[in-house]
């Protein structure tokens, strides 16, 4: 990397010759402009007091510094600033630790090494030559991989101590969102999202039926919301069965107790369709049964009405009942008298 050339400093060819001190014993004001009618007398100082004026050498130095300052002020700034920034990212304590070493030139990131990838990555073409060189050095790459334990995990307790000191804290809000990447796949993606928390240190776990779930769990990147708070997503890919209960558990410094949010699988769309078809079939069957029963009862009622009419001799049951009583009496008397008398016709 080339260094910027030093700026030229414009100085006088030779310093001015010093003046005799006697010339500074008295200070006279400039002469008045033409046409002025006043005269200024020399300033009188107390005896033994000599006014303090800068020497010619001091004035020469001040003028030189002023010229250099003006040159620096009006010349464009050179682009030569190079920076390196190391970052340790912790998720779920020290369960997952990620180290990033980022390089910047003129306030623009040019390359970085990621411990998760185990290699350097170029961000701009300016960083590509260094990336090609460093990725060929296995010893150098192993050195930076080892920094995950020797630097990040080693200093985690100190970091945890400072992050849990009393200070501004914001409680996270936790939600679970199910989604399917492939409709034909039996797997379901569950997203547990913690939003609006501060400080950054947070622990997120997935539980299935009360047991810690580790298989199929992946952690997303923490994002800054722009108001000093963060958000984080933890993903669980699983095949939920009817009756399973999934729980997202979040621990944070702002919480007195962990936050737990539960999710249970619902019936599939095909099962819902079958259920609705069954319900509609049952309703239609009940409707047909009711119509048939009503028709049957109506027909039976018509038959019973005709029998009454034939038996009682009238449409009104009371009228038929009285007529039936009279007929019964006649028949009874006739039977009684028939036993004791013999009827003969003359």
Short mmCIF file of C-alpha atoms in Angstrom, two decimals:
data_model
loop_
_atom_site.label_atom_id
_atom_site.label_comp_id
_atom_site.label_asym_id
_atom_site.label_seq_id
_atom_site.Cartn_x
_atom_site.Cartn_y
_atom_site.Cartn_z
CA UNK A 1 0.00 0.00 0.00
CA UNK A 2 1.48 3.30 -1.11
CA UNK A 3 1.76 6.09 1.38
CA UNK A 4 0.53 9.55 0.50
CA UNK A 5 3.22 11.98 -0.54
CA UNK A 6 3.92 14.72 2.03
CA UNK A 7 2.29 18.02 1.27
CA UNK A 8 4.65 20.82 0.09
CA UNK A 9 5.14 23.51 2.68
CA UNK A 10 5.55 26.97 1.15
CA UNK A 11 8.03 28.91 3.26
CA UNK A 12 9.88 32.17 2.66
CA UNK A 13 13.22 31.80 0.91
CA UNK A 14 15.00 33.36 3.90
CA UNK A 15 13.73 34.61 7.26
CA UNK A 16 13.50 38.36 7.64
CA UNK A 17 16.43 40.09 9.27
CA UNK A 18 15.83 40.96 12.91
CA UNK A 19 15.13 44.57 13.78
CA UNK A 20 16.88 46.47 16.54
CA UNK A 21 14.96 46.44 19.81
CA UNK A 22 15.03 50.23 19.89
CA UNK A 23 12.53 50.36 17.07
CA UNK A 24 9.92 48.66 19.33
CA UNK A 25 10.41 51.01 22.23
CA UNK A 26 7.71 53.27 20.91
CA UNK A 27 4.66 52.21 18.95
CA UNK A 28 3.22 54.75 16.56
CA UNK A 29 -0.15 54.47 14.87
CA UNK A 30 -0.35 54.72 11.06
CA UNK A 31 -0.46 58.12 9.51
CA UNK A 32 -3.94 59.54 8.95
CA UNK A 33 -5.43 59.38 5.45
CA UNK A 34 -5.02 62.35 3.15
CA UNK A 35 -7.15 65.31 4.18
CA UNK A 36 -7.35 64.33 7.84
CA UNK A 37 -6.83 67.15 10.32
CA UNK A 38 -5.64 65.30 13.42
CA UNK A 39 -2.32 64.10 14.69
CA UNK A 40 -1.80 61.14 17.03
CA UNK A 41 0.87 61.48 19.66
CA UNK A 42 3.05 58.48 20.55
CA UNK A 43 1.74 56.14 23.22
CA UNK A 44 3.36 56.78 26.57
CA UNK A 45 4.15 53.76 28.73
CA UNK A 46 5.20 53.68 32.37
CA UNK A 47 8.89 53.84 32.93
CA UNK A 48 10.63 50.48 32.86
CA UNK A 49 7.82 48.76 30.87
CA UNK A 50 8.62 47.61 27.35
CA UNK A 51 5.71 46.51 25.12
CA UNK A 52 5.71 42.83 24.17
CA UNK A 53 5.79 42.42 20.41
CA UNK A 54 6.50 39.16 18.55
CA UNK A 55 9.95 38.95 17.16
CA UNK A 56 10.59 38.64 13.46
CA UNK A 57 11.39 34.94 13.88
CA UNK A 58 8.09 34.33 15.68
CA UNK A 59 6.16 36.16 13.00
CA UNK A 60 7.90 34.11 10.32
CA UNK A 61 6.98 30.85 12.10
CA UNK A 62 3.35 31.92 12.53
CA UNK A 63 3.07 32.88 8.88
CA UNK A 64 4.52 29.52 7.82
CA UNK A 65 2.07 27.60 9.99
CA UNK A 66 -0.82 29.65 8.63
CA UNK A 67 0.19 28.88 5.04
CA UNK A 68 0.44 25.15 5.83
CA UNK A 69 -2.98 25.18 7.52
CA UNK A 70 -4.58 26.89 4.53
CA UNK A 71 -3.06 24.33 2.18
CA UNK A 72 -4.38 21.42 4.27
CA UNK A 73 -7.78 23.08 4.48
CA UNK A 74 -8.35 23.52 0.76
CA UNK A 75 -6.62 20.43 -0.64
CA UNK A 76 -8.82 17.26 -1.05
CA UNK A 77 -8.26 14.54 1.57
CA UNK A 78 -6.18 11.55 0.52
CA UNK A 79 -7.78 8.07 0.54
CA UNK A 80 -5.44 5.95 2.62
CA UNK A 81 -7.37 4.92 5.79
CA UNK A 82 -7.20 1.14 6.52
CA UNK A 83 -9.09 -0.47 9.41
CA UNK A 84 -9.66 -3.96 10.82
CA UNK A 85 -12.58 -4.89 13.05
CA UNK A 86 -12.99 -8.12 15.02
CA UNK A 87 -16.44 -9.30 16.14
CA UNK A 88 -17.54 -12.17 18.39
CA UNK A 89 -21.17 -13.25 17.96
CA UNK A 90 -22.75 -15.41 20.67
CA UNK A 91 -26.01 -17.35 20.30
CA UNK A 92 -27.51 -19.34 23.16
CA UNK A 93 -24.56 -18.60 25.39
CA UNK A 94 -21.49 -20.32 24.01
CA UNK A 95 -23.46 -23.00 22.17
CA UNK A 96 -22.73 -21.22 18.93
CA UNK A 97 -19.89 -18.70 18.59
CA UNK A 98 -19.02 -16.94 15.37
CA UNK A 99 -15.88 -14.86 14.75
CA UNK A 100 -15.70 -12.20 12.05
CA UNK A 101 -12.53 -10.29 11.15
CA UNK A 102 -13.47 -7.51 8.75
CA UNK A 103 -11.11 -5.27 6.74
CA UNK A 104 -12.02 -1.75 5.61
CA UNK A 105 -10.31 0.61 3.22
CA UNK A 106 -11.53 4.20 3.01
CA UNK A 107 -14.56 3.27 5.18
CA UNK A 108 -15.63 0.52 2.77
CA UNK A 109 -15.45 -3.19 3.64
CA UNK A 110 -13.17 -5.02 1.22
CA UNK A 111 -12.90 -8.54 2.74
CA UNK A 112 -13.56 -10.60 5.86
CA UNK A 113 -12.88 -14.00 7.39
CA UNK A 114 -15.82 -15.97 8.78
CA UNK A 115 -15.15 -18.75 11.30
CA UNK A 116 -18.34 -20.52 10.17
CA UNK A 117 -17.04 -20.64 6.60
CA UNK A 118 -13.40 -21.17 7.60
CA UNK A 119 -12.04 -18.91 4.88
CA UNK A 120 -11.69 -15.35 3.66
CA UNK A 121 -14.36 -13.77 1.46
CA UNK A 122 -13.82 -10.79 -0.85
CA UNK A 123 -16.43 -8.03 -0.70
CA UNK A 124 -14.89 -5.77 -3.37
CA UNK A 125 -12.32 -6.40 -6.11
CA UNK A 126 -9.79 -4.47 -4.02
CA UNK A 127 -9.75 -7.27 -1.44
CA UNK A 128 -9.59 -10.16 -3.91
CA UNK A 129 -5.75 -10.38 -4.13
CA UNK A 130 -5.38 -10.64 -0.35
CA UNK A 131 -8.21 -13.19 -0.16
CA UNK A 132 -6.55 -15.41 -2.76
CA UNK A 133 -3.26 -15.24 -0.87
CA UNK A 134 -4.66 -15.91 2.62
CA UNK A 135 -6.95 -18.76 1.59
CA UNK A 136 -3.89 -20.68 0.39
CA UNK A 137 -2.24 -20.44 3.81
CA UNK A 138 -3.77 -23.26 5.89
CA UNK A 139 -1.73 -22.33 8.96
CA UNK A 140 -3.10 -18.80 8.86
CA UNK A 141 -6.69 -20.05 8.49
CA UNK A 142 -6.30 -22.51 11.38
CA UNK A 143 -4.96 -19.69 13.51
CA UNK A 144 -8.12 -17.65 13.03
CA UNK A 145 -10.36 -20.66 13.60
CA UNK A 146 -8.64 -21.18 16.94
CA UNK A 147 -9.46 -17.60 17.93
CA UNK A 148 -13.08 -18.68 18.40
CA UNK A 149 -12.04 -20.52 21.56
CA UNK A 150 -8.97 -18.57 22.65
CA UNK A 151 -10.55 -15.12 22.25
CA UNK A 152 -14.34 -15.29 22.00
CA UNK A 153 -15.21 -18.12 24.39
CA UNK A 154 -12.37 -17.15 26.71
CA UNK A 155 -13.75 -13.63 27.12
CA UNK A 156 -17.40 -14.68 27.19
CA UNK A 157 -17.74 -14.51 30.97
CA UNK A 158 -16.39 -10.97 31.00
CA UNK A 159 -18.75 -10.01 28.19
CA UNK A 160 -21.66 -11.62 30.02
CA UNK A 161 -20.77 -9.73 33.20
CA UNK A 162 -20.81 -6.35 31.46
CA UNK A 163 -23.96 -7.09 29.45
CA UNK A 164 -25.93 -7.99 32.59
CA UNK A 165 -24.95 -4.89 34.54
CA UNK A 166 -27.87 -2.58 35.40
CA UNK A 167 -28.69 -0.47 32.40
CA UNK A 168 -31.34 -0.02 29.71
CA UNK A 169 -33.20 -3.26 29.07
CA UNK A 170 -36.05 -4.12 26.71
CA UNK A 171 -38.23 -7.21 26.97
CA UNK A 172 -38.53 -9.36 23.85
CA UNK A 173 -41.82 -10.22 22.22
CA UNK A 174 -41.98 -13.84 21.04
CA UNK A 175 -44.10 -15.30 18.23
CA UNK A 176 -44.26 -18.64 16.37
CA UNK A 177 -45.00 -18.75 12.64
CA UNK A 178 -45.50 -22.08 10.81
CA UNK A 179 -44.75 -22.29 7.09
CA UNK A 180 -44.15 -24.89 4.38
CA UNK A 181 -41.31 -24.53 1.91
CA UNK A 182 -42.61 -27.41 -0.25
CA UNK A 183 -46.35 -28.21 -0.24
CA UNK A 184 -45.61 -31.83 -1.17
CA UNK A 185 -43.17 -32.29 1.73
CA UNK A 186 -44.43 -33.55 5.11
CA UNK A 187 -41.96 -31.25 6.90
CA UNK A 188 -43.13 -28.01 8.48
CA UNK A 189 -40.90 -25.01 9.19
CA UNK A 190 -41.53 -23.36 12.57
CA UNK A 191 -40.07 -19.86 13.03
CA UNK A 192 -39.62 -18.60 16.58
CA UNK A 193 -39.01 -14.84 16.40
CA UNK A 194 -37.85 -12.72 19.34
CA UNK A 195 -38.15 -8.98 18.66
CA UNK A 196 -37.27 -5.73 20.39
CA UNK A 197 -34.84 -6.98 23.05
CA UNK A 198 -31.76 -5.34 24.55
CA UNK A 199 -28.99 -6.19 25.41
CA UNK A 200 -28.01 -8.59 22.65
CA UNK A 201 -27.36 -11.63 24.87
CA UNK A 202 -30.39 -13.97 24.57
CA UNK A 203 -31.08 -17.72 24.70
CA UNK A 204 -33.77 -19.35 22.53
CA UNK A 205 -34.70 -23.06 22.74
CA UNK A 206 -37.16 -25.35 21.00
CA UNK A 207 -39.04 -27.98 23.04
CA UNK A 208 -41.18 -30.82 21.69
CA UNK A 209 -43.64 -32.27 24.19
CA UNK A 210 -41.51 -30.80 26.97
CA UNK A 211 -38.21 -32.27 25.69
CA UNK A 212 -35.33 -30.20 24.32
CA UNK A 213 -35.25 -30.39 20.52
CA UNK A 214 -31.81 -30.13 18.90
CA UNK A 215 -32.20 -31.95 15.59
CA UNK A 216 -33.40 -29.71 12.78
CA UNK A 217 -32.71 -26.48 14.70
CA UNK A 218 -30.87 -23.62 12.98
CA UNK A 219 -30.18 -20.06 14.08
CA UNK A 220 -30.66 -16.99 11.94
CA UNK A 221 -28.64 -13.80 12.06
CA UNK A 222 -29.39 -11.23 14.71
CA UNK A 223 -30.65 -7.98 13.20
CA UNK A 224 -30.47 -4.45 14.56
CA UNK A 225 -33.78 -2.62 14.47
CA UNK A 226 -32.13 0.81 14.40
CA UNK A 227 -33.34 1.77 17.89
CA UNK A 228 -30.64 -0.16 19.83
CA UNK A 229 -32.87 -3.25 20.01
CA UNK A 230 -32.38 -6.56 18.21
CA UNK A 231 -34.40 -9.41 16.72
CA UNK A 232 -33.51 -13.06 16.22
CA UNK A 233 -35.12 -16.05 14.50
CA UNK A 234 -34.57 -19.70 15.47
CA UNK A 235 -35.85 -22.22 12.92
CA UNK A 236 -37.12 -25.76 13.59
CA UNK A 237 -37.81 -28.16 10.71
CA UNK A 238 -39.99 -31.06 11.87
CA UNK A 239 -42.86 -33.39 10.98
CA UNK A 240 -45.63 -32.52 13.44
CA UNK A 241 -48.15 -35.19 14.39
CA UNK A 242 -51.59 -34.75 15.85
CA UNK A 243 -51.23 -34.23 19.60
CA UNK A 244 -47.65 -32.86 19.53
CA UNK A 245 -46.97 -29.63 21.42
CA UNK A 246 -44.04 -27.42 20.36
CA UNK A 247 -42.72 -24.73 22.69
CA UNK A 248 -40.35 -21.83 22.03
CA UNK A 249 -38.59 -20.81 25.26
CA UNK A 250 -36.73 -17.49 25.54
CA UNK A 251 -34.44 -16.32 28.36
CA UNK A 252 -33.19 -12.74 28.57
CA UNK A 253 -31.75 -10.37 31.17
CA UNK A 254 -34.93 -8.26 31.08
CA UNK A 255 -37.12 -11.23 32.09
CA UNK A 256 -37.74 -12.49 35.60
CA UNK A 257 -38.90 -15.82 34.15
CA UNK A 258 -38.51 -17.34 30.67
CA UNK A 259 -41.13 -16.61 28.02
CA UNK A 260 -42.81 -19.73 26.60
CA UNK A 261 -45.00 -19.74 23.50
CA UNK A 262 -46.72 -22.97 22.38
CA UNK A 263 -47.86 -24.24 19.00
CA UNK A 264 -49.93 -27.32 18.16
CA UNK A 265 -50.47 -28.78 14.67
CA UNK A 266 -53.93 -28.40 13.20
CA UNK A 267 -55.80 -30.71 10.85
CA UNK A 268 -54.72 -30.63 7.24
CA UNK A 269 -56.87 -29.07 4.52
CA UNK A 270 -57.82 -32.49 3.07
CA UNK A 271 -58.94 -33.68 6.49
CA UNK A 272 -61.00 -30.52 6.89
CA UNK A 273 -62.63 -31.10 3.49
CA UNK A 274 -63.50 -34.68 4.43
CA UNK A 275 -64.93 -33.48 7.73
CA UNK A 276 -67.12 -30.89 6.03
CA UNK A 277 -68.30 -33.41 3.43
CA UNK A 278 -69.27 -35.80 6.23
CA UNK A 279 -71.14 -33.07 8.08
CA UNK A 280 -73.02 -31.99 4.96
CA UNK A 281 -73.92 -35.62 4.16
CA UNK A 282 -75.24 -36.12 7.68
CA UNK A 283 -77.33 -32.93 7.45
CA UNK A 284 -78.80 -33.95 4.09
CA UNK A 285 -79.54 -37.46 5.40
CA UNK A 286 -81.32 -36.07 8.46
CA UNK A 287 -83.33 -33.74 6.20
CA UNK A 288 -84.48 -36.63 3.96
CA UNK A 289 -85.31 -38.72 7.01
CA UNK A 290 -87.41 -35.91 8.45
CA UNK A 291 -89.32 -35.48 5.18
CA UNK A 292 -89.98 -39.22 4.91
CA UNK A 293 -91.12 -39.47 8.51
CA UNK A 294 -93.43 -36.51 8.07
CA UNK A 295 -94.99 -38.06 4.95
CA UNK A 296 -95.45 -41.39 6.72
CA UNK A 297 -97.11 -39.83 9.75
CA UNK A 298 -99.35 -37.76 7.52
CA UNK A 299 -100.48 -40.83 5.59
CA UNK A 300 -101.13 -42.78 8.81
CA UNK A 301 -103.14 -39.89 10.13
CA UNK A 302 -105.30 -39.96 7.01
CA UNK A 303 -106.00 -43.69 7.41
CA UNK A 304 -106.93 -43.35 11.08
CA UNK A 305 -109.33 -40.52 10.21
CA UNK A 306 -111.22 -42.74 7.70
CA UNK A 307 -111.53 -45.54 10.26
CA UNK A 308 -112.99 -43.16 12.80
CA UNK A 309 -115.40 -41.91 10.23
CA UNK A 310 -116.51 -45.45 9.43
CA UNK A 311 -116.72 -46.44 13.09
CA UNK A 312 -118.36 -43.41 14.55
CA UNK A 313 -120.43 -42.49 11.58
CA UNK A 314 -119.38 -38.93 11.54
CA UNK A 315 -116.45 -36.81 11.16
CA UNK A 316 -116.68 -35.51 14.70
CA UNK A 317 -115.50 -38.09 17.24
CA UNK A 318 -118.04 -36.95 19.85
CA UNK A 319 -120.95 -37.31 17.46
CA UNK A 320 -119.89 -40.76 16.42
CA UNK A 321 -119.39 -41.76 20.05
CA UNK A 322 -123.02 -40.89 20.97
CA UNK A 323 -124.35 -42.73 17.94
CA UNK A 324 -122.26 -45.75 18.87
CA UNK A 325 -123.70 -45.69 22.40
CA UNK A 326 -127.26 -45.74 21.09
CA UNK A 327 -126.54 -48.64 18.74
CA UNK A 328 -124.88 -50.56 21.57
CA UNK A 329 -127.93 -50.12 23.83
CA UNK A 330 -130.30 -51.34 21.16
CA UNK A 331 -128.20 -54.37 20.45
CA UNK A 332 -127.93 -55.14 24.16
CA UNK A 333 -131.70 -54.91 24.78
CA UNK A 334 -132.40 -57.02 21.77
CA UNK A 335 -130.02 -59.68 22.96
CA UNK A 336 -131.51 -59.64 26.45
CA UNK A 337 -135.11 -59.91 25.34
CA UNK A 338 -134.19 -62.48 22.76
CA UNK A 339 -133.25 -64.92 25.46
CA UNK A 340 -136.57 -64.76 27.25
CA UNK A 341 -138.98 -64.12 24.42
CA UNK A 342 -139.46 -65.64 21.11
CA UNK A 343 -140.36 -63.27 18.41
CA UNK A 344 -142.77 -64.39 15.86
CA UNK A 345 -144.16 -62.50 13.11
CA UNK A 346 -147.88 -62.54 12.37
#
